[in-house]
mmCIF file of C-alpha atoms in Angstrom:
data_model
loop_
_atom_site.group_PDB
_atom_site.id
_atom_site.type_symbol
_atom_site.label_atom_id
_atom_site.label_comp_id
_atom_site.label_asym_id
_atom_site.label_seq_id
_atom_site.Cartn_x
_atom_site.Cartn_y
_atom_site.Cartn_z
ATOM 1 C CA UNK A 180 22.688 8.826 43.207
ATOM 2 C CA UNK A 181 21.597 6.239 40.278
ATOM 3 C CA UNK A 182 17.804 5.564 39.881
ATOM 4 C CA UNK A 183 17.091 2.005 40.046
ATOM 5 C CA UNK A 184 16.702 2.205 36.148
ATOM 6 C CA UNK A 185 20.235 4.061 35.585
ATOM 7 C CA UNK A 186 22.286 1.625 37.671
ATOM 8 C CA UNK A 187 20.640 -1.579 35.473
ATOM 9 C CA UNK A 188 21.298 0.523 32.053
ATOM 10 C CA UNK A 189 24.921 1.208 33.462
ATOM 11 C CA UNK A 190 24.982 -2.678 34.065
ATOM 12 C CA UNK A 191 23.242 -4.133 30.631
ATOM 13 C CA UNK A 192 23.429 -1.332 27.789
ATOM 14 C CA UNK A 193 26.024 -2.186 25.498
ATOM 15 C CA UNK A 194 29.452 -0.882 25.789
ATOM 16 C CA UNK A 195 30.683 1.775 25.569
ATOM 17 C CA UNK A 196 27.669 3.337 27.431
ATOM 18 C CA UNK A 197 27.429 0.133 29.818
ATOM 19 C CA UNK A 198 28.969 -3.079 31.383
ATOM 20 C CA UNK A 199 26.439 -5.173 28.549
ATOM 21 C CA UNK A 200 26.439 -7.811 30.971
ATOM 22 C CA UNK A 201 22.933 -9.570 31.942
ATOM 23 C CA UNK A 202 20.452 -8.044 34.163
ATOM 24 C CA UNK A 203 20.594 -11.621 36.234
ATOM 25 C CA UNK A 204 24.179 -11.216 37.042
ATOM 26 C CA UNK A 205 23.558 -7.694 38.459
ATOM 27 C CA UNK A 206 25.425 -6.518 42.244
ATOM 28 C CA UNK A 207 22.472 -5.590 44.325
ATOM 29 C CA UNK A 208 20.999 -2.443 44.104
ATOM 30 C CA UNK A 209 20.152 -2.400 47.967
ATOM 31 C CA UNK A 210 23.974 -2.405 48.285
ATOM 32 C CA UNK A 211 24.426 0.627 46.088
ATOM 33 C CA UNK A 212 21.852 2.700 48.140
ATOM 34 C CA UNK A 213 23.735 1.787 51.654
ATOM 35 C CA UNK A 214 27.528 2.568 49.982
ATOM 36 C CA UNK A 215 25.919 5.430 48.673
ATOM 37 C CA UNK A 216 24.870 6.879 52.055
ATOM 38 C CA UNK A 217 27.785 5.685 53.776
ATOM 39 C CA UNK A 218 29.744 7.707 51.304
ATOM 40 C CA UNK A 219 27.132 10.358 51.629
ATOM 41 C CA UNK A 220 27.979 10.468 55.488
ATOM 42 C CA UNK A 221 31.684 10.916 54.875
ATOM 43 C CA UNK A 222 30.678 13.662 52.477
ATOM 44 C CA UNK A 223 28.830 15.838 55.011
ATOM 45 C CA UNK A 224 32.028 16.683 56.708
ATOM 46 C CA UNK A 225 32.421 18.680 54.005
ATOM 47 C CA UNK A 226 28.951 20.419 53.846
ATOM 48 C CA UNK A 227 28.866 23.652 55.749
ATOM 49 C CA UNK A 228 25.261 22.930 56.505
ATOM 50 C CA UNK A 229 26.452 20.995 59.733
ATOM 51 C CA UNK A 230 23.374 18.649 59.868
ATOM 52 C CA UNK A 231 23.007 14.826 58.502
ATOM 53 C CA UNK A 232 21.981 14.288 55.030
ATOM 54 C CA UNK A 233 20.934 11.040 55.903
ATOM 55 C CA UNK A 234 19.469 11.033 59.303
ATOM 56 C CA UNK A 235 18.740 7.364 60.739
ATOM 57 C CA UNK A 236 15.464 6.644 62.502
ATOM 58 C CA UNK A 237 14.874 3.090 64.821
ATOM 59 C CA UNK A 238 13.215 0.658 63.009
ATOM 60 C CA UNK A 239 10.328 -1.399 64.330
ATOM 61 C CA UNK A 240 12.237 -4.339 65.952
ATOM 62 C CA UNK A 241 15.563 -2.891 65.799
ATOM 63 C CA UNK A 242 17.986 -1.737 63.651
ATOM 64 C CA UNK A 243 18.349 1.454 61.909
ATOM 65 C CA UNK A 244 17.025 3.017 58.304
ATOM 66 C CA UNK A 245 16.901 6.165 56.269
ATOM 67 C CA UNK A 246 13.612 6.920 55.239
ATOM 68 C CA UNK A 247 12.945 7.213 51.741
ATOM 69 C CA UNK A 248 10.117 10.315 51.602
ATOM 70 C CA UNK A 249 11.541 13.830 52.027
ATOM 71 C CA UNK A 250 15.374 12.901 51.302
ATOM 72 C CA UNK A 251 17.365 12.570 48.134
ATOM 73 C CA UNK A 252 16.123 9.073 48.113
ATOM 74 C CA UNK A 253 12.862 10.090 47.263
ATOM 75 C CA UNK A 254 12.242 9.825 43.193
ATOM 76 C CA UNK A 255 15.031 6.574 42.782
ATOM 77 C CA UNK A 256 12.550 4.303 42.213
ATOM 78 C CA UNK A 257 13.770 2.321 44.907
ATOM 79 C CA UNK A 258 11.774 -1.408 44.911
ATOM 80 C CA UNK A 259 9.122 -1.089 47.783
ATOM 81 C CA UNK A 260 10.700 -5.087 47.915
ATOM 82 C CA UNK A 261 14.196 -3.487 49.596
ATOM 83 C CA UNK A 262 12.345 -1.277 51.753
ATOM 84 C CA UNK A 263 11.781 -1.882 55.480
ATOM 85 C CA UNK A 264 9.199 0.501 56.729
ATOM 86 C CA UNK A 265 9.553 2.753 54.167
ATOM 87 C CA UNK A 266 13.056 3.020 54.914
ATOM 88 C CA UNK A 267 16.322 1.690 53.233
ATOM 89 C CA UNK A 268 17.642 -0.983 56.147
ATOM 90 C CA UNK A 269 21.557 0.593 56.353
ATOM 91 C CA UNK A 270 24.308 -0.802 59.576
ATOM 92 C CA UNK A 271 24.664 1.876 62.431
ATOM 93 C CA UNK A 272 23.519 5.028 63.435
ATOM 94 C CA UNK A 273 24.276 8.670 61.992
ATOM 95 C CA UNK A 274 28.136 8.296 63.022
ATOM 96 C CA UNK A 275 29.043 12.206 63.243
ATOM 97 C CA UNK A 276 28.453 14.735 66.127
ATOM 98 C CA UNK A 277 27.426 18.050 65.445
ATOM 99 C CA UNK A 278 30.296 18.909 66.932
ATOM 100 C CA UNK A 279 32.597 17.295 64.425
ATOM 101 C CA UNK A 280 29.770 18.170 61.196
ATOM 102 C CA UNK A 281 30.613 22.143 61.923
ATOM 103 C CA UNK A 282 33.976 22.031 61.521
ATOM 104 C CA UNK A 283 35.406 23.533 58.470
ATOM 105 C CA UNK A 284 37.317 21.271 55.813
ATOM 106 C CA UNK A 285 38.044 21.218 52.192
ATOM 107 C CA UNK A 286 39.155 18.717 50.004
ATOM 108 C CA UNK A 287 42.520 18.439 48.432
ATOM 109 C CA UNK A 288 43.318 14.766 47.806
ATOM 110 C CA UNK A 289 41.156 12.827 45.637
ATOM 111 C CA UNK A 290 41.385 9.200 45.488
ATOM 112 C CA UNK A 291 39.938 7.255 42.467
ATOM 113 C CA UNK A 292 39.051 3.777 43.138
ATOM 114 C CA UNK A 293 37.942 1.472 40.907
ATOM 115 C CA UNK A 294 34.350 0.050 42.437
ATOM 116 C CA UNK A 295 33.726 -0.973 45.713
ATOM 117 C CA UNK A 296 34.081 -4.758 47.290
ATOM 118 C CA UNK A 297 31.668 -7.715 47.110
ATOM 119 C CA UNK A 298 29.310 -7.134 50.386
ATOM 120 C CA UNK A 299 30.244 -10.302 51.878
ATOM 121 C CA UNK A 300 34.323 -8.890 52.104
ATOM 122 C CA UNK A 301 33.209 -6.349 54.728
ATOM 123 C CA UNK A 302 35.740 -4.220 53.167
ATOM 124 C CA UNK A 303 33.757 -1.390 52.034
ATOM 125 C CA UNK A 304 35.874 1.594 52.703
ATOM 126 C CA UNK A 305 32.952 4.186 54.181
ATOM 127 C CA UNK A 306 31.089 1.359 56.187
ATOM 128 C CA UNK A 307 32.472 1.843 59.282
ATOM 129 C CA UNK A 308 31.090 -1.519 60.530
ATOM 130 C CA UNK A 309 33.597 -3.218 57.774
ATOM 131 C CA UNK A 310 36.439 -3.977 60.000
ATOM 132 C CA UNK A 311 38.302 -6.121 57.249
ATOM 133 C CA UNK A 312 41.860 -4.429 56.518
ATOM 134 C CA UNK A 313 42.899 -3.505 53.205
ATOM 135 C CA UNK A 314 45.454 -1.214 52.015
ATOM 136 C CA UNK A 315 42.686 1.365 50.563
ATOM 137 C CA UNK A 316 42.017 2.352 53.668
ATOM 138 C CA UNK A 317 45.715 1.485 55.700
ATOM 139 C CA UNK A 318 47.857 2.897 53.014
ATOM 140 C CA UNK A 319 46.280 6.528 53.198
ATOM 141 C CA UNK A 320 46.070 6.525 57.203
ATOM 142 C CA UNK A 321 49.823 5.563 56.989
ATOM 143 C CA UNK A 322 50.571 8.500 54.198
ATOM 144 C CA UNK A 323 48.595 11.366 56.643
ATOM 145 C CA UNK A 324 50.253 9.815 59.563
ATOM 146 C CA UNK A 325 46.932 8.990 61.565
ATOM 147 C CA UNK A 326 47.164 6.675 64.531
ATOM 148 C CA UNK A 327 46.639 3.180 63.061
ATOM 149 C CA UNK A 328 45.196 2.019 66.664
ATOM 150 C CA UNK A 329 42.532 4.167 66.195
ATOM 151 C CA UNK A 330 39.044 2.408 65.725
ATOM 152 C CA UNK A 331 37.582 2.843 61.512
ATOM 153 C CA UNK A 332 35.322 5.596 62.426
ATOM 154 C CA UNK A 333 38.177 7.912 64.054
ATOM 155 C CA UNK A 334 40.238 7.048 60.768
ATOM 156 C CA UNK A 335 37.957 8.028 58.745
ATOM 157 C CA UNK A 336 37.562 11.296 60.562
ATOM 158 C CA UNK A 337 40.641 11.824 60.505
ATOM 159 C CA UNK A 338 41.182 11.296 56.396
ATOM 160 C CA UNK A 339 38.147 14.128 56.173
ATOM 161 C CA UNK A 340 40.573 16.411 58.588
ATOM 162 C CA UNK A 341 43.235 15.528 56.171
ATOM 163 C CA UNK A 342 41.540 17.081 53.186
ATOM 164 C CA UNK A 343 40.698 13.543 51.495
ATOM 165 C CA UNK A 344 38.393 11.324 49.678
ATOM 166 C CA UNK A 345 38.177 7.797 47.778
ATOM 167 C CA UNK A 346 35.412 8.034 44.639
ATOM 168 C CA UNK A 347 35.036 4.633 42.956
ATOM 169 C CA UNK A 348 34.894 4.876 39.359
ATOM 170 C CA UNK A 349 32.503 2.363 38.645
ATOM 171 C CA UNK A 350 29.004 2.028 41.032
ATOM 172 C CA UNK A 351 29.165 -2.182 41.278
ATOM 173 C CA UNK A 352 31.194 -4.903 41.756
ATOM 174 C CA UNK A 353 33.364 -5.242 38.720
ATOM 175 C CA UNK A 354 32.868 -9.008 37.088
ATOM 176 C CA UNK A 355 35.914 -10.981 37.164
ATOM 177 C CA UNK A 356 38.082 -11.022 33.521
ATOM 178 C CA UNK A 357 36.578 -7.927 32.010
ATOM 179 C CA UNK A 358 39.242 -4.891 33.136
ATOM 180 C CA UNK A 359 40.682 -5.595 29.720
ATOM 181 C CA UNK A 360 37.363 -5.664 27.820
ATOM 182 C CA UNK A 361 36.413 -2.089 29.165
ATOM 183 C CA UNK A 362 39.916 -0.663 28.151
ATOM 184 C CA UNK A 363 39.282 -2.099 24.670
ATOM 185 C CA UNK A 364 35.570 -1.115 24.218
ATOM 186 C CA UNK A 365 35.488 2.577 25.451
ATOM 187 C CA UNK A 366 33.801 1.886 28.645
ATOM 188 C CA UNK A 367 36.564 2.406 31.159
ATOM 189 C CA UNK A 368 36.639 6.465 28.986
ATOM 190 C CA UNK A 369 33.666 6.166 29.061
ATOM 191 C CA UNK A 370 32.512 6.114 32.890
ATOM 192 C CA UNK A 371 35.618 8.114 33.652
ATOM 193 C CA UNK A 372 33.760 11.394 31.483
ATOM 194 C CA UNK A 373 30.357 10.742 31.878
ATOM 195 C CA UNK A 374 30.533 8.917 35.719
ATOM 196 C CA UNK A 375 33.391 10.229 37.085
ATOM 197 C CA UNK A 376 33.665 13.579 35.827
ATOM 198 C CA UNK A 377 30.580 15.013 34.954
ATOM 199 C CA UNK A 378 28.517 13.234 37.923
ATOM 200 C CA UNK A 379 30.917 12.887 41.104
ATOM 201 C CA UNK A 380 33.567 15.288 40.690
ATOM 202 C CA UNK A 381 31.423 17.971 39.656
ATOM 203 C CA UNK A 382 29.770 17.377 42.671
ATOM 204 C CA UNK A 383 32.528 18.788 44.499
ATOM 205 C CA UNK A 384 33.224 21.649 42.279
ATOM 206 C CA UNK A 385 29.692 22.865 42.198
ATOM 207 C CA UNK A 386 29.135 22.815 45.625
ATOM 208 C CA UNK A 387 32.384 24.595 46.006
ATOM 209 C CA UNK A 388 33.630 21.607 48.276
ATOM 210 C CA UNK A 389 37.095 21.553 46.900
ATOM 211 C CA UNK A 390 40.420 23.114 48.843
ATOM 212 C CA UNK A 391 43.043 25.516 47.001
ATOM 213 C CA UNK A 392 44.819 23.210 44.589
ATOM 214 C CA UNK A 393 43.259 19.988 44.289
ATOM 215 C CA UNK A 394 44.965 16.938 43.266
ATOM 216 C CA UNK A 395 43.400 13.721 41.542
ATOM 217 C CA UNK A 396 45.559 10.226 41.763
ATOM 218 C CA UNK A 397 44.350 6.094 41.336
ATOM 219 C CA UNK A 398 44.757 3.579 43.632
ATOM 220 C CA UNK A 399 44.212 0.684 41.176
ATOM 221 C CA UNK A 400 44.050 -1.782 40.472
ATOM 222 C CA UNK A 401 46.528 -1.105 37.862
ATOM 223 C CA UNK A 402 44.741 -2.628 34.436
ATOM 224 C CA UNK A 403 42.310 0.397 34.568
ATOM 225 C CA UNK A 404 43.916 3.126 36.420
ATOM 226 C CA UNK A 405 47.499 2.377 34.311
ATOM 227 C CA UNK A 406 45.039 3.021 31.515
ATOM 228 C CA UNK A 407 43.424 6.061 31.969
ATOM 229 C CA UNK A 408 46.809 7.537 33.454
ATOM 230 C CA UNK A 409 47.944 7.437 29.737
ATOM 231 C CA UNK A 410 44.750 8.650 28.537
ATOM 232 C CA UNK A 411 45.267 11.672 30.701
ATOM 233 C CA UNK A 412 48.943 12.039 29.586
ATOM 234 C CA UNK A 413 48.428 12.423 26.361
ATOM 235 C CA UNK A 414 45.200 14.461 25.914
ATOM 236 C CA UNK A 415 42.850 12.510 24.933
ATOM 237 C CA UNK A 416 40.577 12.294 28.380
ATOM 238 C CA UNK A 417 40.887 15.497 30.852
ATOM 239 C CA UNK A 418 39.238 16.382 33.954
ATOM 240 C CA UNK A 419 37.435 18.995 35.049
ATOM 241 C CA UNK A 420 39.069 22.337 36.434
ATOM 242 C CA UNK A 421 40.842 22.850 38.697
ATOM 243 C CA UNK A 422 41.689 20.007 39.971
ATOM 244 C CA UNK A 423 45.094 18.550 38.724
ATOM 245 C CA UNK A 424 46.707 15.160 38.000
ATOM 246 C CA UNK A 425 50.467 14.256 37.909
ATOM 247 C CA UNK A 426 49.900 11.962 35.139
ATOM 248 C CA UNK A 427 53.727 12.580 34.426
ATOM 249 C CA UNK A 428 56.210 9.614 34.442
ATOM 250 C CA UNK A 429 57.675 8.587 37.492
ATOM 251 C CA UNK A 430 61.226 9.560 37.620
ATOM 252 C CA UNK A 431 64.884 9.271 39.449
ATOM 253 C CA UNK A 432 67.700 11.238 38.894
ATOM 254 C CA UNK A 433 67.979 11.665 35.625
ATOM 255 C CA UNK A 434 64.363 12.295 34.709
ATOM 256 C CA UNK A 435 62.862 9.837 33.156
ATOM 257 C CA UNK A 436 62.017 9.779 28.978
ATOM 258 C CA UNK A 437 59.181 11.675 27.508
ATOM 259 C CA UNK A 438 55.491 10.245 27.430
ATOM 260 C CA UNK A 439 55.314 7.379 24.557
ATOM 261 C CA UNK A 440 52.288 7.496 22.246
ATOM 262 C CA UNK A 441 51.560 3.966 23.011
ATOM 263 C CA UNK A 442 50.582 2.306 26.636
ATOM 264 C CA UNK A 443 53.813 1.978 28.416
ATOM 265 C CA UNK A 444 54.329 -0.542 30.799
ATOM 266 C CA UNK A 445 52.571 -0.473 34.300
ATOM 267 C CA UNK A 446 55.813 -0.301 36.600
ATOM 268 C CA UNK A 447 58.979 0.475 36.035
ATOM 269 C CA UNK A 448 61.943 -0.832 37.766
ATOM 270 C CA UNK A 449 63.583 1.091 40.780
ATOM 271 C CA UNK A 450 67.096 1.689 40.086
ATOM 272 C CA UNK A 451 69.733 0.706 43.317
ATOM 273 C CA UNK A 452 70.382 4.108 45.357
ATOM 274 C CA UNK A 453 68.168 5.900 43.522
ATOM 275 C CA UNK A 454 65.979 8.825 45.153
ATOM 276 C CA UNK A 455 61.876 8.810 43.812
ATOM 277 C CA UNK A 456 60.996 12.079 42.575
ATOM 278 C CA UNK A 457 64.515 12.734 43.731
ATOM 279 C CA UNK A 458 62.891 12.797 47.499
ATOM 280 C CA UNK A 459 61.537 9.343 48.508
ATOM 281 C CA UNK A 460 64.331 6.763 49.288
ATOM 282 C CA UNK A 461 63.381 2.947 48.547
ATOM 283 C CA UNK A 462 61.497 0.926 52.017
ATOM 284 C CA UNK A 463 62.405 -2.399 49.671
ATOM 285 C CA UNK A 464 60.311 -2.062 46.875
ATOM 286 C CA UNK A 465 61.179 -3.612 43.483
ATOM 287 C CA UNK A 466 59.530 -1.298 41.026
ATOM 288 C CA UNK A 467 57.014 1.651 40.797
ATOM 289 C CA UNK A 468 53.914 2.778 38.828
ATOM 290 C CA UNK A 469 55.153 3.925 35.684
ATOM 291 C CA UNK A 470 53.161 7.417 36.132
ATOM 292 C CA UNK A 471 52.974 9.671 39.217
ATOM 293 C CA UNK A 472 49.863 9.414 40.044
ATOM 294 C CA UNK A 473 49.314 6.048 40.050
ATOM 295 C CA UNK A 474 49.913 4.459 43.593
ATOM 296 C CA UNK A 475 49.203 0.589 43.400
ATOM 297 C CA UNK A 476 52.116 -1.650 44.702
ATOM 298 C CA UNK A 477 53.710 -4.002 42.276
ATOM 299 C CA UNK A 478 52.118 -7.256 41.894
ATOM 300 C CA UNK A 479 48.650 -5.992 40.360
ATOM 301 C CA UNK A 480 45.740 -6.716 42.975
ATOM 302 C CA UNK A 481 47.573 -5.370 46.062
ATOM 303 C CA UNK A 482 46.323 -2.083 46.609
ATOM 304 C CA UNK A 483 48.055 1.322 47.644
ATOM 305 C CA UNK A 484 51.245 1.983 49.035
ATOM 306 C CA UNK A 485 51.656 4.730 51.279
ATOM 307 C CA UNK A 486 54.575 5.896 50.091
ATOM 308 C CA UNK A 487 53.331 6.247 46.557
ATOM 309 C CA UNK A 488 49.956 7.841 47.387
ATOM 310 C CA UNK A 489 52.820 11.282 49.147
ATOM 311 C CA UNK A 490 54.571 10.938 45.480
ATOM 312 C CA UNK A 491 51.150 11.751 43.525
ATOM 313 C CA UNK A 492 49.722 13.931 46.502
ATOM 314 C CA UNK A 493 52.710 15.526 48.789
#
């Protein structure tokens, strides 16, 4: 997790080492802390420990918190002002059985998103009081076949069973109008190498949390992803071993051309009768993401599609 002081740096130092936006503007850092134990809770599935990172206590009055002393909190420099009872306020209760915490899993499919929802969307994929649909979290139930009846915690169970996980490449709320700005100034490379990377995927490989063959792919939106898609393509970002990316161009029967030097386009058209990847027949879409492990829909701001997220994963 970001100390209080790292998450405003990542928000005001100049680019390409930050967002250089003003402190005033800055997402909430109470926000941060709850997404990052939400995500935190998802995680544990994966721990063979079998017992919550974050346990939740009753708070005086009601509600629930994690208590800051003796937990990974400790040493954030978490505002005593955000604090209720020495605790940071989060939604629910610990949402996993014991039961369900000892089972063994690995994971396989790694999702890159690009930073979480405004708060007030109640979108946020791991909170699994955010009932709001989007196609982050529909589009991968759909690709793993899970019952889309089933209530947000059993889906998100069920993704864990499934061998995967979303990581958001940036910690905040992106500002509105600046996607091309961080392309231009390094900082989208940037938080991919020094964020990304070295911080949240080396997480995994550390703790040895990954499965045999594990597969990285972007969910978009596409100015960013599209972006560091090519960057991957042609060498000049990597990530770390050994997980993988199909950062390869999409292609139909014939293949398609080799990799240009310059940014290619973010979709390219899907040809009439054609077979994706020479496997996936066309449900009525008009075009696809240029490279194979990109899986936004056409249209920019849309989200996943589940048939693109089996074409970078399956």
């Amino acid at each position: 997790m970001l100390t209080h002081a790292q998450y405003n740096d990542l928000w005001t130092l100049p680019a390409p080492i930050g967002f250089g936006q003003p402190l005033a503007a800055i997402p909430p850092y109470l926000e941060y802390l709850k997404r990052e134990i939400y995500f935190q809770d998802y995680l544990d599935l994966f721990l063979p420990m079998g017992v919550p990172t974050f346990a939740r206590i009753v708070l005086p009055g009601g509600g629930w918190g994690v208590m800051v002393a003796g937990t990974p909190l400790a040493g954030l420099g978490i505002p005593p002002v955000l604090l209720v009872h020495g605790c940071v306020p989060v939604d629910y209760d610990y949402p996993w059985t014991y039961k369900e915490l000892l089972q063994k899993r690995c994971i396989k499919y790694i999702m890159v998103g690009e930073a979480p929802p405004p708060e007030i969307k109640g979108t946020y994929f791991y909170n699994h009081h955010h009932g709001g649909n989007t196609a982050w979290l529909n589009a991968p139930v759909a690709a793993f076949g899970i019952a889309p009846a089933l209530p947000k915690r059993d889906k998100l169970l069920e993704l864990a069973n499934n061998s995967y996980i979303l990581i958001d490449l940036f910690p905040f709320v992106l500002p509105l109008g600046i996607r091309n700005h961080l392309n231009a100034h390094g900082v989208s490379q940037y938080f991919f190498i020094n964020y990304l990377c070295a911080s949240q995927l080396a997480i995994l490989v550390d703790n040895k949390l990954l499965c045999n063959e594990p597969i990285l792919a972007f969910s978009g939106p596409p100015t960013i992803h599209h972006f560091l898609a090519h960057q991957l393509a042609i060498g000049a970002i990597t990530i770390p071993a050994p997980i993988t990316c199909r950062s390869v161009p999409n292609f139909f029967i014939p293949p398609a051309a080799p990799i240009p030097p310059a940014l290619p386009p973010t979709n390219i058209l899907w040809p009439v009768g054609s077979l994706l990847s020479g496997v996936y027949a066309n449900p009525g879409l008009i075009s696809v993401p240029f490279y194979r492990c990109c899986v936004y829909m056409v249209g920019g701001l849309w989200g996943p599609h589940e048939l693109f997220i089996r074409n970078a994963f399956l």
